[in-house]
mmCIF file of C-alpha atoms and ligand atoms in Angstrom:
data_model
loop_
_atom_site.group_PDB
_atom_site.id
_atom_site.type_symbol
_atom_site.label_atom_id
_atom_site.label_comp_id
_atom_site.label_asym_id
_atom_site.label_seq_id
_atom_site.Cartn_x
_atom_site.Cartn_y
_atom_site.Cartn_z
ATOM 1 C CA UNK A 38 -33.768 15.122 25.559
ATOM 2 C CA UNK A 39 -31.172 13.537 27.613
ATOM 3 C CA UNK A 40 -29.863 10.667 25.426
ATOM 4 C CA UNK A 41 -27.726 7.458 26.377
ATOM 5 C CA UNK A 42 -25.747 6.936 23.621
ATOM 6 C CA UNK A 43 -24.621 3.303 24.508
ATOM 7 C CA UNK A 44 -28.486 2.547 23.505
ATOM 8 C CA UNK A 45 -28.294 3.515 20.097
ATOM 9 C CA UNK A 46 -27.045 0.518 18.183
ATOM 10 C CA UNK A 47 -24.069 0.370 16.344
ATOM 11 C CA UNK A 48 -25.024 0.166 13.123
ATOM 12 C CA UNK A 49 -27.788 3.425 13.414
ATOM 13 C CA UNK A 50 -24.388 5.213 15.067
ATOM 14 C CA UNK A 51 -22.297 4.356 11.668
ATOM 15 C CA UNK A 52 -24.746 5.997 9.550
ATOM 16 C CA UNK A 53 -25.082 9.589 11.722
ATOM 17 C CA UNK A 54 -22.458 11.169 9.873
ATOM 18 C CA UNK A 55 -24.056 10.471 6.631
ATOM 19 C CA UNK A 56 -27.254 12.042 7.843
ATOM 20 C CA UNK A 57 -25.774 14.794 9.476
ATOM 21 C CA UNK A 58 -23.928 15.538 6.330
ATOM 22 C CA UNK A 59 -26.514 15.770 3.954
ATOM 23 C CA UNK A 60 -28.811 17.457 6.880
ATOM 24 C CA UNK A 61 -26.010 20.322 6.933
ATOM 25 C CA UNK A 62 -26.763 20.769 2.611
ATOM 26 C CA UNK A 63 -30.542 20.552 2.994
ATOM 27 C CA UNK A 64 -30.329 23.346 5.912
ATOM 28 C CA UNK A 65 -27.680 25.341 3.457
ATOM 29 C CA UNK A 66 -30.126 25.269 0.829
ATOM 30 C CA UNK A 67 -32.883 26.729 2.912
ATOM 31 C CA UNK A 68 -34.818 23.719 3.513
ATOM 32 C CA UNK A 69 -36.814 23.821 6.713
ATOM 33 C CA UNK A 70 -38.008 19.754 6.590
ATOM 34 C CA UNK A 71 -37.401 16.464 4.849
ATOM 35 C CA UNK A 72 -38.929 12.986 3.867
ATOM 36 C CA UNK A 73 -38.039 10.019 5.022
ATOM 37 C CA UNK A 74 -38.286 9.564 0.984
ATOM 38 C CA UNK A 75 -35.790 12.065 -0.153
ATOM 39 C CA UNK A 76 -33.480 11.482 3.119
ATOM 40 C CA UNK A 77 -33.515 8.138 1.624
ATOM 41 C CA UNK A 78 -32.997 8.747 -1.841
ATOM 42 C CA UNK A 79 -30.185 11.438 -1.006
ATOM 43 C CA UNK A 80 -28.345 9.114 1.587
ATOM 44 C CA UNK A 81 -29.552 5.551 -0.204
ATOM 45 C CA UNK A 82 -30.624 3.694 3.054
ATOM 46 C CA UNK A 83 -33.993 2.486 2.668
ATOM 47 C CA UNK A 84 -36.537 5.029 4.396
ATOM 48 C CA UNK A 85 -37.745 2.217 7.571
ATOM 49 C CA UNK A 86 -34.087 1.895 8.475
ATOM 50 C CA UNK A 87 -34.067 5.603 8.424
ATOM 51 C CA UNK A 88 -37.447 6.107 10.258
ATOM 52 C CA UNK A 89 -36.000 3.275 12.840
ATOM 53 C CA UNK A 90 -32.932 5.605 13.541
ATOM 54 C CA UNK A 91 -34.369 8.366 13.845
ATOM 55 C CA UNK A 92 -36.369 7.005 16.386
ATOM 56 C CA UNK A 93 -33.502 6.233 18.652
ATOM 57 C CA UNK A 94 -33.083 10.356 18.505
ATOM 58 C CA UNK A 95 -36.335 10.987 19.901
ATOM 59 C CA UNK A 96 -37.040 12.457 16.500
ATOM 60 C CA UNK A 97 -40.505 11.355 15.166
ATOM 61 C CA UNK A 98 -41.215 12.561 11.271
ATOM 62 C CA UNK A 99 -45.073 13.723 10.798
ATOM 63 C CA UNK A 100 -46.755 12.145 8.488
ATOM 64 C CA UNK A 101 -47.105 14.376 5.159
ATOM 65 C CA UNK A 102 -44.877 16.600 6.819
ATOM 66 C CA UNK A 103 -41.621 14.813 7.531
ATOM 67 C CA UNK A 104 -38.511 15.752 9.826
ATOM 68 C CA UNK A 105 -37.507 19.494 10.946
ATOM 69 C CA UNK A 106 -34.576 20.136 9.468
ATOM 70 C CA UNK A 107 -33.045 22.659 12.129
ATOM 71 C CA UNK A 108 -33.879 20.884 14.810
ATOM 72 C CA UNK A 109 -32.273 17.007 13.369
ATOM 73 C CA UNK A 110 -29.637 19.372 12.548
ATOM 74 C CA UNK A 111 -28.679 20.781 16.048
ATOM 75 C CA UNK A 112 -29.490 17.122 17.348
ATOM 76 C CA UNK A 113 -27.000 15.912 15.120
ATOM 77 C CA UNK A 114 -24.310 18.318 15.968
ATOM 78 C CA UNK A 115 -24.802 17.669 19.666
ATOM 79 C CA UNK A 116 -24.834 13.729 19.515
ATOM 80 C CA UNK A 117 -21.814 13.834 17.074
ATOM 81 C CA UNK A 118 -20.101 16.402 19.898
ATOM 82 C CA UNK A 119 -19.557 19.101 16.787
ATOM 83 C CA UNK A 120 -19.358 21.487 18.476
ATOM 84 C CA UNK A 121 -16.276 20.084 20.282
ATOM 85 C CA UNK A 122 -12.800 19.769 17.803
ATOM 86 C CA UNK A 123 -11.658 16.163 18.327
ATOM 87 C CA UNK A 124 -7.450 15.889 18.058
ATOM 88 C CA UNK A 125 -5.984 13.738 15.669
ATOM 89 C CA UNK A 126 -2.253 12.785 15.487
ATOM 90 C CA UNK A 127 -0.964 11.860 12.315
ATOM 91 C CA UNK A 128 1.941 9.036 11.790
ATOM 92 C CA UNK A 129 3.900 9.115 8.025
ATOM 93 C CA UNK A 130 4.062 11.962 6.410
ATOM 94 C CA UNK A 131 4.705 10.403 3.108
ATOM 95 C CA UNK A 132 2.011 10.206 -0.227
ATOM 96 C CA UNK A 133 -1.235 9.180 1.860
ATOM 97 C CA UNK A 134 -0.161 11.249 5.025
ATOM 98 C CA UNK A 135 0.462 14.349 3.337
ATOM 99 C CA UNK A 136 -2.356 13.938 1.081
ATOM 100 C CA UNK A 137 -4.778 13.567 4.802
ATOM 101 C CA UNK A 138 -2.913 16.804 6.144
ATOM 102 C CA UNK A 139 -3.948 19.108 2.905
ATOM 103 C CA UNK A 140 -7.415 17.904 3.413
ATOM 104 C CA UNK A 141 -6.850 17.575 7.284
ATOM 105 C CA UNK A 142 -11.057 16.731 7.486
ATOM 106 C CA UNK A 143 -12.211 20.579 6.815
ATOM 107 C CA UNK A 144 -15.698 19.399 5.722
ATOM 108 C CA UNK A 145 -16.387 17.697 8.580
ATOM 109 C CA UNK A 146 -15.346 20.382 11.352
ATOM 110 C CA UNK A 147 -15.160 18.222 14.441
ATOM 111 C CA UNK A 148 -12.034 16.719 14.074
ATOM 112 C CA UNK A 149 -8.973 18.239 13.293
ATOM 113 C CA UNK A 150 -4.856 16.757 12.707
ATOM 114 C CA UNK A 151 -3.017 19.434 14.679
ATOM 115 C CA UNK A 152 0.331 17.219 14.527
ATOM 116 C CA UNK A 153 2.041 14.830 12.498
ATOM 117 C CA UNK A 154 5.460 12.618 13.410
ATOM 118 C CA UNK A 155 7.823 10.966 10.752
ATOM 119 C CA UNK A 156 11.412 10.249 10.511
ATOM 120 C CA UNK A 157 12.479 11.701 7.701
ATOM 121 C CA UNK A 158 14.556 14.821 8.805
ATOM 122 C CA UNK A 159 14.261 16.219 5.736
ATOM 123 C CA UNK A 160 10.078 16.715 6.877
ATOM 124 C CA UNK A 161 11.114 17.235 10.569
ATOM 125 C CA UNK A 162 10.500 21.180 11.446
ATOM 126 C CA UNK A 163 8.509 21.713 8.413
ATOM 127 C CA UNK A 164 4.504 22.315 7.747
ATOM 128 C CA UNK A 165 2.526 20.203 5.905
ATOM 129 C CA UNK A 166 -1.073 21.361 5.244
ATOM 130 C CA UNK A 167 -0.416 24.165 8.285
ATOM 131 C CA UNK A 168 0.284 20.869 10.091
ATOM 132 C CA UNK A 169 3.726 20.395 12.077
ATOM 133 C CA UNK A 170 5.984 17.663 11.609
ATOM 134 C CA UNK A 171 7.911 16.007 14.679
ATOM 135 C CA UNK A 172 10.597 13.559 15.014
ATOM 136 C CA UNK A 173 8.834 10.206 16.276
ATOM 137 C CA UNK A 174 11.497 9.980 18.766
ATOM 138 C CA UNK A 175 9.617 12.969 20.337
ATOM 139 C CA UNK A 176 6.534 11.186 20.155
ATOM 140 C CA UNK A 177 6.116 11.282 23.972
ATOM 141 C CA UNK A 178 7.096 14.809 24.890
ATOM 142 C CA UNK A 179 5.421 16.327 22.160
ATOM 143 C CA UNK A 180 2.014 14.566 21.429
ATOM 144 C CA UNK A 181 -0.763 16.505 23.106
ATOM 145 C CA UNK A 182 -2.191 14.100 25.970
ATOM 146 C CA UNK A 183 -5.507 14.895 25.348
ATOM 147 C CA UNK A 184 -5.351 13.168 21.362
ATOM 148 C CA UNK A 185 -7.869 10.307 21.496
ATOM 149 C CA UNK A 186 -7.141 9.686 17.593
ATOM 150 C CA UNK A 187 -4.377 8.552 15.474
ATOM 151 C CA UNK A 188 -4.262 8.128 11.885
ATOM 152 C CA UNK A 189 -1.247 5.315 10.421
ATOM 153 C CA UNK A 190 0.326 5.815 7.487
ATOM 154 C CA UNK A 191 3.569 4.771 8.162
ATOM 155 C CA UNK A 192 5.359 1.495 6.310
ATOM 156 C CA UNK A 193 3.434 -1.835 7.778
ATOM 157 C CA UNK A 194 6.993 -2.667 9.357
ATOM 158 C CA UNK A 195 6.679 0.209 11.884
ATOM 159 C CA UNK A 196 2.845 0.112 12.221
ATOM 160 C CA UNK A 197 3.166 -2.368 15.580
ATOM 161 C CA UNK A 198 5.909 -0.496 17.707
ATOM 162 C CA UNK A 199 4.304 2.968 17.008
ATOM 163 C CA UNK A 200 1.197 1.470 18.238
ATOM 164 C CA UNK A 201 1.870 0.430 21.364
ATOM 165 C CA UNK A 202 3.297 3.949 22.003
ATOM 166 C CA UNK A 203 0.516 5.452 20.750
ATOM 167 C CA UNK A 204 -1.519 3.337 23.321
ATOM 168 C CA UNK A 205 0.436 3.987 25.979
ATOM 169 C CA UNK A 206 0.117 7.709 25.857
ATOM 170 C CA UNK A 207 -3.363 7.200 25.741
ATOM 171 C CA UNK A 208 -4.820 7.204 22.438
ATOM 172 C CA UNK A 209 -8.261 5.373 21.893
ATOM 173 C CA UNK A 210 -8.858 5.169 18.506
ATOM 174 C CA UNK A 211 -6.508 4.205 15.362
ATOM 175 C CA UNK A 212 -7.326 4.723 11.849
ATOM 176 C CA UNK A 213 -4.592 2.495 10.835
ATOM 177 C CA UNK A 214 -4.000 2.472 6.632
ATOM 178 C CA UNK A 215 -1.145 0.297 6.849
ATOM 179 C CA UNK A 216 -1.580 -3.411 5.866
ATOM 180 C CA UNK A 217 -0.259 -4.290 9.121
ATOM 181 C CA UNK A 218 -2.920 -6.101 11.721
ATOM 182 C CA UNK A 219 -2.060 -4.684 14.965
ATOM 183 C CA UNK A 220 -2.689 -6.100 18.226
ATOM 184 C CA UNK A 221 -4.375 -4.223 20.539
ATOM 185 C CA UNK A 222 -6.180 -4.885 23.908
ATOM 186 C CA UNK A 223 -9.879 -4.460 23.869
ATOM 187 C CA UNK A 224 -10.291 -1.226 24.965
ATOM 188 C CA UNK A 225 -8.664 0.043 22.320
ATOM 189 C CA UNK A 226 -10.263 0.684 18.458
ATOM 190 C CA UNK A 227 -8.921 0.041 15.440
ATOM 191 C CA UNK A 228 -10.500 0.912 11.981
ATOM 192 C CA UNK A 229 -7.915 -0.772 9.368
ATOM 193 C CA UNK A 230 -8.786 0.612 6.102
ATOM 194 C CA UNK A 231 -6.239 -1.384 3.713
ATOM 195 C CA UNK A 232 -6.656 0.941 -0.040
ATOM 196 C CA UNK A 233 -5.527 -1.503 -1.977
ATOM 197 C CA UNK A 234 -7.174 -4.265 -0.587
ATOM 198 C CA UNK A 235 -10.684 -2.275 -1.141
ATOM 199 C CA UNK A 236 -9.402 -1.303 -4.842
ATOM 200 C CA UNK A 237 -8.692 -5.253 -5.184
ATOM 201 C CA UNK A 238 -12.071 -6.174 -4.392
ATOM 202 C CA UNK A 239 -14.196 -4.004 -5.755
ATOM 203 C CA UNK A 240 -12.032 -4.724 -9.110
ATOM 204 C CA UNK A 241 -12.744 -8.790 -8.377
ATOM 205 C CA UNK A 242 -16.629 -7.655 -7.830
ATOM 206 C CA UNK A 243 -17.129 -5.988 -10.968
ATOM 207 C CA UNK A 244 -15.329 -8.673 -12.913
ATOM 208 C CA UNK A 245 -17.060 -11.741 -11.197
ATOM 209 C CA UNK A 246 -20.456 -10.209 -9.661
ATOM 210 C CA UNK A 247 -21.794 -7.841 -12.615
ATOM 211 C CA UNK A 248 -24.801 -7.349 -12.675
ATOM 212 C CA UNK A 249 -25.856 -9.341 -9.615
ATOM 213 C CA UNK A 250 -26.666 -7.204 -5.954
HETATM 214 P P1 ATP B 60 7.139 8.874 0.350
HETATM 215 O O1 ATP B 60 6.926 9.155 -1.095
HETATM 216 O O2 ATP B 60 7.320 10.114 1.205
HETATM 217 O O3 ATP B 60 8.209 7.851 0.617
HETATM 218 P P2 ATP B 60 5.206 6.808 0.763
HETATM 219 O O4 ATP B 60 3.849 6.886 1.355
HETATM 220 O O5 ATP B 60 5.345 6.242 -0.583
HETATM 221 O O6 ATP B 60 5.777 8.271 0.836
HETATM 222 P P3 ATP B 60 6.227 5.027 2.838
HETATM 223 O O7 ATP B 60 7.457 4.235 2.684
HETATM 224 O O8 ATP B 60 4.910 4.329 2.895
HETATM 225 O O9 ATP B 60 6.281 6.073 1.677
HETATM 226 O O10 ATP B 60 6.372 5.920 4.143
HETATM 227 C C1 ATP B 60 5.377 6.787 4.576
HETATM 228 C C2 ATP B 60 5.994 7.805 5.498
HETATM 229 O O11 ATP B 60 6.332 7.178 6.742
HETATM 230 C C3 ATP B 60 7.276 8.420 4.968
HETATM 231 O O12 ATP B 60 7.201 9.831 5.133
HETATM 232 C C4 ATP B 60 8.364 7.841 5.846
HETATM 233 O O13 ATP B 60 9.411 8.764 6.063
HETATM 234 C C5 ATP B 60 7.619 7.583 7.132
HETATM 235 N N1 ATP B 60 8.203 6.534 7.960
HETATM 236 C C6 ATP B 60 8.916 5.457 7.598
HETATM 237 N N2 ATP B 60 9.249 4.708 8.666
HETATM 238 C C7 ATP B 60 8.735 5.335 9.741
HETATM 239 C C8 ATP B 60 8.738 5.085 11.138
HETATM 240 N N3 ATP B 60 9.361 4.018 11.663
HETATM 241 N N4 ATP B 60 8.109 5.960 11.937
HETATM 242 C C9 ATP B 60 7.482 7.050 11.433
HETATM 243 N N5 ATP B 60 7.450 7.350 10.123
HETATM 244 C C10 ATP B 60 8.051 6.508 9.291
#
């Protein structure tokens, strides 16, 4: 099926790497097809939403028989390009940074931090995670051009600079984890996840929203 991915909406796009995830465990298991039911009970999105998505796929459950595992599966892998490694350039090689390049994303194979920058020399010419550490002054000779990615976790002072570098040589994306809001023109996305805003929150919810949904 030859699929336009621009159609499927944003919000049925967030939730394909929880599916695919969980599709990968069923298939691991040995299961050959699924519910809407357990899908939803496994990935907790109620089972129309689910039964709406996967209709954007092209992939209609049976009824009393359900999905085909394999076949979601290899969907899945295709629409999330898996089978293609997706470069990521890491910024701040500090508590959070190193932390990312230990884990460097090995569960979910498609993407992949094959370099990091910082300006500590002490970290400069050393391996974190198999990952190698540059000078940021070497940002432009050394970054691979064809990095659409880059993760922030630099101090919020240095997020804006680095980022209009980053832009220039072409990056797309930035997972930025620095407090900093950074101004970027449109074509250019920016997931700011802010830790201890989130921890804040959820701390604030449980205090003042217990028990309520
Ligand atoms: P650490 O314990 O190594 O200091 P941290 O996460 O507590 O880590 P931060 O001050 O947030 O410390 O710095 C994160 C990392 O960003 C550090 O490795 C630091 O050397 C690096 N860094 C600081 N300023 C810059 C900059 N302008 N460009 C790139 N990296 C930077």
């Amino acid at each position: 099926m030859n699929l336009d991915q621009s159609k499927i909406p944003q919000a049925t796009a967030k939730r394909l790497p929880l599916y695919y995830r969980f599709l990968q465990n069923l298939h691991a298991s040995g299961k050959q097809r699924v519910s809407s039911a357990e899908l939803s009970d496994a990935v907790k999105v109620d089972s129309a939403t689910i039964r709406r998505d996967f209709s954007y796929f092209g992939a209609l459950g049976k009824k009393g028989y359900g999905y085909n595992v394999s076949y979601l599966l290899s969907f899945f892998r295709k629409t999330l390009d898996q089978d293609e490694v997706t470069k990521v350039i890491l910024i701040g090689v500090g508590n959070l940074g190193t932390a990312f390049l230990h884990y460097n994303f090995s569960k979910n194979n498609n993407t992949q931090i094959t370099i990091a920058f910082d300006v500590d020399e002490s970290k400069i010419g050393t391996e974190v995670g198999g990952v190698p550490v540059y000078h940021l002054d070497t940002l432009e000779e050394n970054m691979p051009g064809d990095t659409p990615v880059a993760i922030l976790t630099v101090p919020a002072p240095a997020a804006q600079s680095i980022t209009d570098r980053l832009i220039k040589k072409g990056i797309k994306g930035i997972l930025n984890f620095t407090p900093a809001r950074l101004n970027v023109p449109d074509s250019i996305r920016i997931h700011h996840i802010d830790l201890a805003v989130e921890l804040q929150s959820l701390v604030y919810f449980l205090k003042h929203y217990q028990g309520e949904s």
